[in-house]
mmCIF file of C-alpha atoms in Angstrom:
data_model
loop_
_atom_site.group_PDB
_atom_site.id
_atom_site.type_symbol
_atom_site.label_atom_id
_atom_site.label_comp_id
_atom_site.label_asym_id
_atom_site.label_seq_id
_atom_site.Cartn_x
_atom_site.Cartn_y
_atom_site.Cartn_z
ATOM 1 C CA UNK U 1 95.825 157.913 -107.948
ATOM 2 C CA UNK U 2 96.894 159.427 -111.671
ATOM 3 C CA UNK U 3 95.404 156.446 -112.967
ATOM 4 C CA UNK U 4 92.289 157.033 -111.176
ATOM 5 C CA UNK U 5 92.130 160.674 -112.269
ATOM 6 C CA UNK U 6 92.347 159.665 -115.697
ATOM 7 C CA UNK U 7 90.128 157.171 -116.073
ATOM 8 C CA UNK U 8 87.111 159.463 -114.625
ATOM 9 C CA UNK U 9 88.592 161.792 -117.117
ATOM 10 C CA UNK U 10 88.071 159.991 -119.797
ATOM 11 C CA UNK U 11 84.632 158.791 -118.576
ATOM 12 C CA UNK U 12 83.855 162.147 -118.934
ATOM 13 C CA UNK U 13 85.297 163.024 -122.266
ATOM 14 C CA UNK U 14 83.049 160.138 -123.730
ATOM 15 C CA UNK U 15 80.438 161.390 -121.952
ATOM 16 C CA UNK U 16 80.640 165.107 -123.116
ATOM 17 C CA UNK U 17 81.321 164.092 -126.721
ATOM 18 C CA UNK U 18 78.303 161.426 -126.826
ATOM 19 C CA UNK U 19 76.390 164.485 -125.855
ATOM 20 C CA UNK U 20 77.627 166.785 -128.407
ATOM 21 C CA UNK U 21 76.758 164.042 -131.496
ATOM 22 C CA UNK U 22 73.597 163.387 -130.592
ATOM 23 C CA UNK U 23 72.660 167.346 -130.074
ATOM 24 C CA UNK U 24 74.381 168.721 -132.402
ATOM 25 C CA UNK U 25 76.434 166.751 -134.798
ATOM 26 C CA UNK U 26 74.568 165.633 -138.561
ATOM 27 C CA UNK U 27 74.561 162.327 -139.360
ATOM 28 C CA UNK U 28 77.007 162.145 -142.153
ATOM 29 C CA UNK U 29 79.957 163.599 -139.431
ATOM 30 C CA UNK U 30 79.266 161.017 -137.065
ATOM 31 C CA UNK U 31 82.015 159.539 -137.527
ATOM 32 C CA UNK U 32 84.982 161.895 -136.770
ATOM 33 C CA UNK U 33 83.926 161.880 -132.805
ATOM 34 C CA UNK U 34 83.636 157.212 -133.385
ATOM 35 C CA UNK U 35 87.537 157.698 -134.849
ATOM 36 C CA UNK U 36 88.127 160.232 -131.436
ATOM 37 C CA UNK U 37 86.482 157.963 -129.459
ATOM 38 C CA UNK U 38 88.213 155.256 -130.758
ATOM 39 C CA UNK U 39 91.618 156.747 -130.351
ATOM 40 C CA UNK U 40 91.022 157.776 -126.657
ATOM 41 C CA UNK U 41 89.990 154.330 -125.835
ATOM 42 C CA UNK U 42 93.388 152.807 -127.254
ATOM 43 C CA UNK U 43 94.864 155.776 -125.444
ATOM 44 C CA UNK U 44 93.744 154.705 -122.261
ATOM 45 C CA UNK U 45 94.171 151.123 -122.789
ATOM 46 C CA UNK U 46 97.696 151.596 -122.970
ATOM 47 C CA UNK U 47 97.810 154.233 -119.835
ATOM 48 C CA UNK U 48 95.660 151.260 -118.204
ATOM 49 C CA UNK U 49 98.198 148.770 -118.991
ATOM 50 C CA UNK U 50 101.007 150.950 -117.737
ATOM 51 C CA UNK U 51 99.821 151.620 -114.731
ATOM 52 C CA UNK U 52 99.023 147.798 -113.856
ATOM 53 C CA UNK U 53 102.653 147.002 -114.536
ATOM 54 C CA UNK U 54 104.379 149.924 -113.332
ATOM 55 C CA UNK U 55 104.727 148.124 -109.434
ATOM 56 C CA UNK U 56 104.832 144.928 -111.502
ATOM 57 C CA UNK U 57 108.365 146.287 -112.915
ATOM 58 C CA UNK U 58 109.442 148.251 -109.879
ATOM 59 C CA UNK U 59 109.098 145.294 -107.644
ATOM 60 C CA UNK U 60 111.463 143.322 -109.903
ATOM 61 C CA UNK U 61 114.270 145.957 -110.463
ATOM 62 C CA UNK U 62 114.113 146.642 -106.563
ATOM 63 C CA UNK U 63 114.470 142.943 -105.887
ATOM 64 C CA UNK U 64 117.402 142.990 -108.017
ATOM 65 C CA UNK U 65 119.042 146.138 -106.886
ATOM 66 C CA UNK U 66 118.829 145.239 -103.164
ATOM 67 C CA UNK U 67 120.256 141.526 -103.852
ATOM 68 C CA UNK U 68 123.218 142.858 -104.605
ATOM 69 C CA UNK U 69 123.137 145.685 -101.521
ATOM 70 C CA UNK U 70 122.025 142.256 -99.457
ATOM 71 C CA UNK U 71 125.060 140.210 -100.917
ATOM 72 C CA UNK U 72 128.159 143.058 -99.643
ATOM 73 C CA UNK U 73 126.198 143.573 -96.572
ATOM 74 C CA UNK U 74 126.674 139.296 -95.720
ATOM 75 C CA UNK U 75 129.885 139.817 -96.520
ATOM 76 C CA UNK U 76 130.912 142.544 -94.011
ATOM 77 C CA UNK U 77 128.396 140.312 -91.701
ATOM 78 C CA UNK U 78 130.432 137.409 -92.242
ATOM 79 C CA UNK U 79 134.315 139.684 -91.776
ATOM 80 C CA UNK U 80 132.564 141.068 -88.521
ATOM 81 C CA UNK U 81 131.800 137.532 -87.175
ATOM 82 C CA UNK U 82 135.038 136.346 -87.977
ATOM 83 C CA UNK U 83 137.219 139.627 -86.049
ATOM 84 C CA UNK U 84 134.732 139.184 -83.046
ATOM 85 C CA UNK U 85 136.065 135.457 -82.980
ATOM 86 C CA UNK U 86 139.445 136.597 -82.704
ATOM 87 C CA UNK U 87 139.228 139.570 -80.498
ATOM 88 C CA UNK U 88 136.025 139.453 -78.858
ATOM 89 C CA UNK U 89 134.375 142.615 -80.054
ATOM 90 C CA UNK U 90 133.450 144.347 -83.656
ATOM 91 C CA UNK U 91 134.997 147.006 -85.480
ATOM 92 C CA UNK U 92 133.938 150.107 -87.207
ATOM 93 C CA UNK U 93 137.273 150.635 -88.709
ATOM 94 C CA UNK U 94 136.616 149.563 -92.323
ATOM 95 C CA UNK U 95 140.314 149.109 -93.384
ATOM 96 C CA UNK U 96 141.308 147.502 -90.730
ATOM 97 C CA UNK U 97 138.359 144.452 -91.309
ATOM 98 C CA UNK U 98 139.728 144.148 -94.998
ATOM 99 C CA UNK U 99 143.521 143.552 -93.769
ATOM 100 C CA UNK U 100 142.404 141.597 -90.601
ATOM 101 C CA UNK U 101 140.669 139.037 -93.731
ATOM 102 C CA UNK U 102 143.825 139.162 -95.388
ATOM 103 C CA UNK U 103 146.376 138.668 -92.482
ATOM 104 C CA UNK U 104 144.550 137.256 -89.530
ATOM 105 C CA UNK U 105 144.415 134.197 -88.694
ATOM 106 C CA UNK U 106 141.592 132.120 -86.481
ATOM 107 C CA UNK U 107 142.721 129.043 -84.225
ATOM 108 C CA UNK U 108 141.731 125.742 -84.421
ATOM 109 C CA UNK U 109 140.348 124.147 -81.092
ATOM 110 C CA UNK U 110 139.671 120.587 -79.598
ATOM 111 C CA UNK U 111 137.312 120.238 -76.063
ATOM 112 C CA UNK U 112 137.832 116.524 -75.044
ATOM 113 C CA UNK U 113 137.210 115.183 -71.579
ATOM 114 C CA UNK U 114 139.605 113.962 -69.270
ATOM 115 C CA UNK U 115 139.606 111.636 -65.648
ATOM 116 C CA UNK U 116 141.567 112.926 -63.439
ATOM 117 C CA UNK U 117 141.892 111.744 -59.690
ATOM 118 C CA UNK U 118 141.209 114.314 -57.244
ATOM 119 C CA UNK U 119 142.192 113.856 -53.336
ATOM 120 C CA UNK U 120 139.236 114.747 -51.258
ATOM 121 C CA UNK U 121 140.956 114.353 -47.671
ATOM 122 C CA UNK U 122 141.007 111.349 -45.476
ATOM 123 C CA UNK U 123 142.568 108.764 -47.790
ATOM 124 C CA UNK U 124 139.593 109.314 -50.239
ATOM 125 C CA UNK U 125 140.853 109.472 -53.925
ATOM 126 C CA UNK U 126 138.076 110.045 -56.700
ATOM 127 C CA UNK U 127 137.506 110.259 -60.416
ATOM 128 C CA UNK U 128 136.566 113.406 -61.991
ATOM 129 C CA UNK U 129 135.755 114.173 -65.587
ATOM 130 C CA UNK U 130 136.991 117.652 -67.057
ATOM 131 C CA UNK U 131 136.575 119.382 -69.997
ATOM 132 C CA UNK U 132 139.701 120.732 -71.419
ATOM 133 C CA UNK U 133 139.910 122.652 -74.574
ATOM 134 C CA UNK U 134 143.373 123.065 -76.372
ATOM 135 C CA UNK U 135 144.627 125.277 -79.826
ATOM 136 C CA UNK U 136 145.422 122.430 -82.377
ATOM 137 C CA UNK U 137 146.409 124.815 -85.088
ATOM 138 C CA UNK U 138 145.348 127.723 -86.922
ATOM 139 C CA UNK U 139 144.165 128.357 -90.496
ATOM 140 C CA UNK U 140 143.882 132.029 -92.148
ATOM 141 C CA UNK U 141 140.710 134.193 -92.028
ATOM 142 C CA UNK U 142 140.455 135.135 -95.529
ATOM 143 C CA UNK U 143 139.798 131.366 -96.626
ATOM 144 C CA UNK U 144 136.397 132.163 -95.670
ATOM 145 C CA UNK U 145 136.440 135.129 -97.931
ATOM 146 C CA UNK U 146 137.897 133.354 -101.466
ATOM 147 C CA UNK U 147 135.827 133.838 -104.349
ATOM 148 C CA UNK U 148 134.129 136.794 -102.728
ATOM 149 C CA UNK U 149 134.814 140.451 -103.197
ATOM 150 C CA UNK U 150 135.365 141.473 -99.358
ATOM 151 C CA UNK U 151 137.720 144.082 -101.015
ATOM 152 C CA UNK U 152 135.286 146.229 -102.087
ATOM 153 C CA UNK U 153 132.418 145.108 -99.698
ATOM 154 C CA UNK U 154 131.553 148.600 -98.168
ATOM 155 C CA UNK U 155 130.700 149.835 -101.758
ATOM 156 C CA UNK U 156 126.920 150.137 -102.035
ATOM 157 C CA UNK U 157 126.450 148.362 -105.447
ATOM 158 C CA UNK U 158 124.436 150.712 -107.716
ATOM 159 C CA UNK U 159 124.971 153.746 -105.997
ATOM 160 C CA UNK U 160 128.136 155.176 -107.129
ATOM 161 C CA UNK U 161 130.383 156.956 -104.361
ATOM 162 C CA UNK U 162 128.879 155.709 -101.665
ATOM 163 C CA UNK U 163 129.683 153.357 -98.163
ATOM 164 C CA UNK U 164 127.827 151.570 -96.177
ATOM 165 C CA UNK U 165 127.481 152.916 -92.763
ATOM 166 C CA UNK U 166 129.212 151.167 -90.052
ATOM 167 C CA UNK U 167 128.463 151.521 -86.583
ATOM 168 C CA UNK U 168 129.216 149.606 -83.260
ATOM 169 C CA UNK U 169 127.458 150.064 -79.261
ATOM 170 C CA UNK U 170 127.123 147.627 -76.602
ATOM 171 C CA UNK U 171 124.002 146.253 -75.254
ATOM 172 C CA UNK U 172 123.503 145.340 -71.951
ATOM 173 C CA UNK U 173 122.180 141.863 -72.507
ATOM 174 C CA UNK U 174 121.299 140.672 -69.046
ATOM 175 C CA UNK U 175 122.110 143.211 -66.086
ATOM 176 C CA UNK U 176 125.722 143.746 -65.406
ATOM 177 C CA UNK U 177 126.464 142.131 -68.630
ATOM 178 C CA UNK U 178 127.661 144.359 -71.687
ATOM 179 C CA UNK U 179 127.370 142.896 -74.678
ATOM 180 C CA UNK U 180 129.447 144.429 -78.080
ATOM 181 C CA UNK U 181 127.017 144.954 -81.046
ATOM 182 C CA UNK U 182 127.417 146.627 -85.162
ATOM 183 C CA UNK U 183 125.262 147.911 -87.613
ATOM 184 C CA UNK U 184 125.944 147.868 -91.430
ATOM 185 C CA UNK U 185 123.490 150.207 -93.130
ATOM 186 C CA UNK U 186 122.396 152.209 -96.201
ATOM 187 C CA UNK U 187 119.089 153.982 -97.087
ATOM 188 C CA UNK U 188 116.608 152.766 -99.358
ATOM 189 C CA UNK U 189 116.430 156.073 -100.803
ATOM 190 C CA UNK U 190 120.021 155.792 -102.719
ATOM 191 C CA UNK U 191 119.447 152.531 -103.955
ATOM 192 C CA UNK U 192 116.166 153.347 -105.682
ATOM 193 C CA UNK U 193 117.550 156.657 -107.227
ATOM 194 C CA UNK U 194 115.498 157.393 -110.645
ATOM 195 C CA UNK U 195 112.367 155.121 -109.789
ATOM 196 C CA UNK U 196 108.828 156.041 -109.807
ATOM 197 C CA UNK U 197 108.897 158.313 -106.972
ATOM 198 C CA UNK U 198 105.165 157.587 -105.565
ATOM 199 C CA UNK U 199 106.806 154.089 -105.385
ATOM 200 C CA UNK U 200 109.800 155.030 -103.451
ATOM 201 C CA UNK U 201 107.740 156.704 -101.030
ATOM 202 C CA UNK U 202 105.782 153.515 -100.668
ATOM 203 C CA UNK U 203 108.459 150.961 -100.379
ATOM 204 C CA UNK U 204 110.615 153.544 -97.486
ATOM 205 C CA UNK U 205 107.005 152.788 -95.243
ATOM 206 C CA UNK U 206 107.151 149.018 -95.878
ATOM 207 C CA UNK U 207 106.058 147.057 -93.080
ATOM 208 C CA UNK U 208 105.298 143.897 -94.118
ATOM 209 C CA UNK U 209 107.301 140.340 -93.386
ATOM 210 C CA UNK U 210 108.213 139.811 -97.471
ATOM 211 C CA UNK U 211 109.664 143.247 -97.756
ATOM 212 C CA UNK U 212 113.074 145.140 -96.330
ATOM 213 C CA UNK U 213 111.359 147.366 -93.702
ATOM 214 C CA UNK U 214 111.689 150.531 -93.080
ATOM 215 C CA UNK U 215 114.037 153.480 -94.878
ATOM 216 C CA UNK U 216 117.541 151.525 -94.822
ATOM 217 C CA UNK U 217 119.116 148.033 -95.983
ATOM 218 C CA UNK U 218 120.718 146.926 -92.839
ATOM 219 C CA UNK U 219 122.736 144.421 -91.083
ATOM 220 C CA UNK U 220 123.360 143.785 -87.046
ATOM 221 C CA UNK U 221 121.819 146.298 -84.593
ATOM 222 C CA UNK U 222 122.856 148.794 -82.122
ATOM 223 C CA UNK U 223 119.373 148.049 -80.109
ATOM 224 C CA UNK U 224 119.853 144.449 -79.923
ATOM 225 C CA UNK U 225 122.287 141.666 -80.111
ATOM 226 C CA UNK U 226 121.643 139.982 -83.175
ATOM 227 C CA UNK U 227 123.825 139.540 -86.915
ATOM 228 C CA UNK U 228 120.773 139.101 -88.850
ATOM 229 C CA UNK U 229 119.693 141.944 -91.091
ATOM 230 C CA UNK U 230 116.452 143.180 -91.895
ATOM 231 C CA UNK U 231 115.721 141.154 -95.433
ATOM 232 C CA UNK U 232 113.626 138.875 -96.222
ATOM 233 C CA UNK U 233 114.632 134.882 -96.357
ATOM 234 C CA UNK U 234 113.587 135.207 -100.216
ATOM 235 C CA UNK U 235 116.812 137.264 -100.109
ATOM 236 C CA UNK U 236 119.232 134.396 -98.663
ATOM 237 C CA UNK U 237 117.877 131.815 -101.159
ATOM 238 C CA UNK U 238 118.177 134.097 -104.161
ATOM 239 C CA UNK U 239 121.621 134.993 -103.111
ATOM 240 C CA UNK U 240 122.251 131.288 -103.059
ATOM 241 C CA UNK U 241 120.784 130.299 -105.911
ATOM 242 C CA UNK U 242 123.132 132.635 -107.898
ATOM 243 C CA UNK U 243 126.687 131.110 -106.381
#
């Protein structure tokens, strides 16, 4: 809109001073409203210019800024998976996931089938297969978590002093059912501290399937049961492409 403005602005300048040297200005001083004339047109050249790659520029220090935000919130995904493997729920206690990735450790199963002979009365002996699973072992938790910095996960990068929320609920998935859900979260707002703010306001609306939607960066749900987060797949492949 400020672009807008002052382009019809200077439409009108031009206008008013095109006016004023054919009125009133001699011939032989022509030439100082040319050099003005001149000078506003370089002017708004460059104005132009920035204002065509102003959302060029925020769109690629946003991408960066939330890759990062995208990367710690995998990585509490990833420690909230792993607890709900061992215990069967998630946790909102933020300390605890970081020592349960250091000390806990997740066992190692085998489902084979089996024949066994099953007496059905009257003499009649027959052959049934049966699934049995059995613990062959276990290995630790955090060797999921080597070469990535779990310890300081629920630090939003960029945004100095600040955690990720971390929520969990229960959905009832089918009736009678309860089902244990989290959220990770943080608000756009923080992350984009010190943009252009017309911008901001822009990208907290975003609806559309390339963008992070809505006001916050967020992982899991407390509405549905789901892990996923609210990114992008450009996200997961630049994320990948980095490691």
């Amino acid at each position: 809109m400020n672009l807008i403005l002052m382009i019809l602005g200077a439409v009108l300048v031009a206008v008013l001073v095109a006016y004023v040297i054919v009125k009133f200005l001699p011939l032989n001083l022509r030439w100082i409203p040319s050099i003005l004339l001149l000078a506003l047109a370089i002017f708004l050249g460059f104005q132009i210019y920035g204002g065509i790659m102003e959302p060029i520029k925020f769109n690629e220090q946003k991408i960066v800024k939330y890759a990062k935000v995208v990367n710690s919130l995998k990585i509490i995904r990833d420690a909230e998976v792993k607890y709900y493997e061992v215990y069967g729920k998630y946790t909102k206690d933020k300390a605890g996931l970081i020592q349960f990735i250091d000390t806990a450790q997740l066992a190692l199963t085998e489902t084979k089938t089996i024949v066994e002979q099953v007496n059905k009365g009257g003499g009649i002996i027959v052959d049934e297969e049966k699934r049995v699973t059995d613990t062959i072992g276990y290995e630790p938790v955090i060797k999921y978590f080597r070469d990535r910095d779990y310890k300081t996960m629920f630090n939003v990068p960029g945004v100095p002093n600040t955690e990720f929320e971390l929520e969990i609920g229960e959905v009832e998935k089918v009736p009678g059912l309860m089902q244990p859900t989290f959220r990770a979260r943080t608000p756009k707002r923080g992350i984009l501290d010190g943009m252009n703010e017309s911008l901001v306001k822009q990208e907290l609306e975003a609806i559309e399937t390339d963008q992070i939607k809505g006001e916050y960066v967020s992982v899991g749900s407390l509405e549905e049961v789901t892990t996923g987060g609210n990114w992008p797949p450009s996200y997961d492949r630049k994320i990948a492409d980095k490691e």
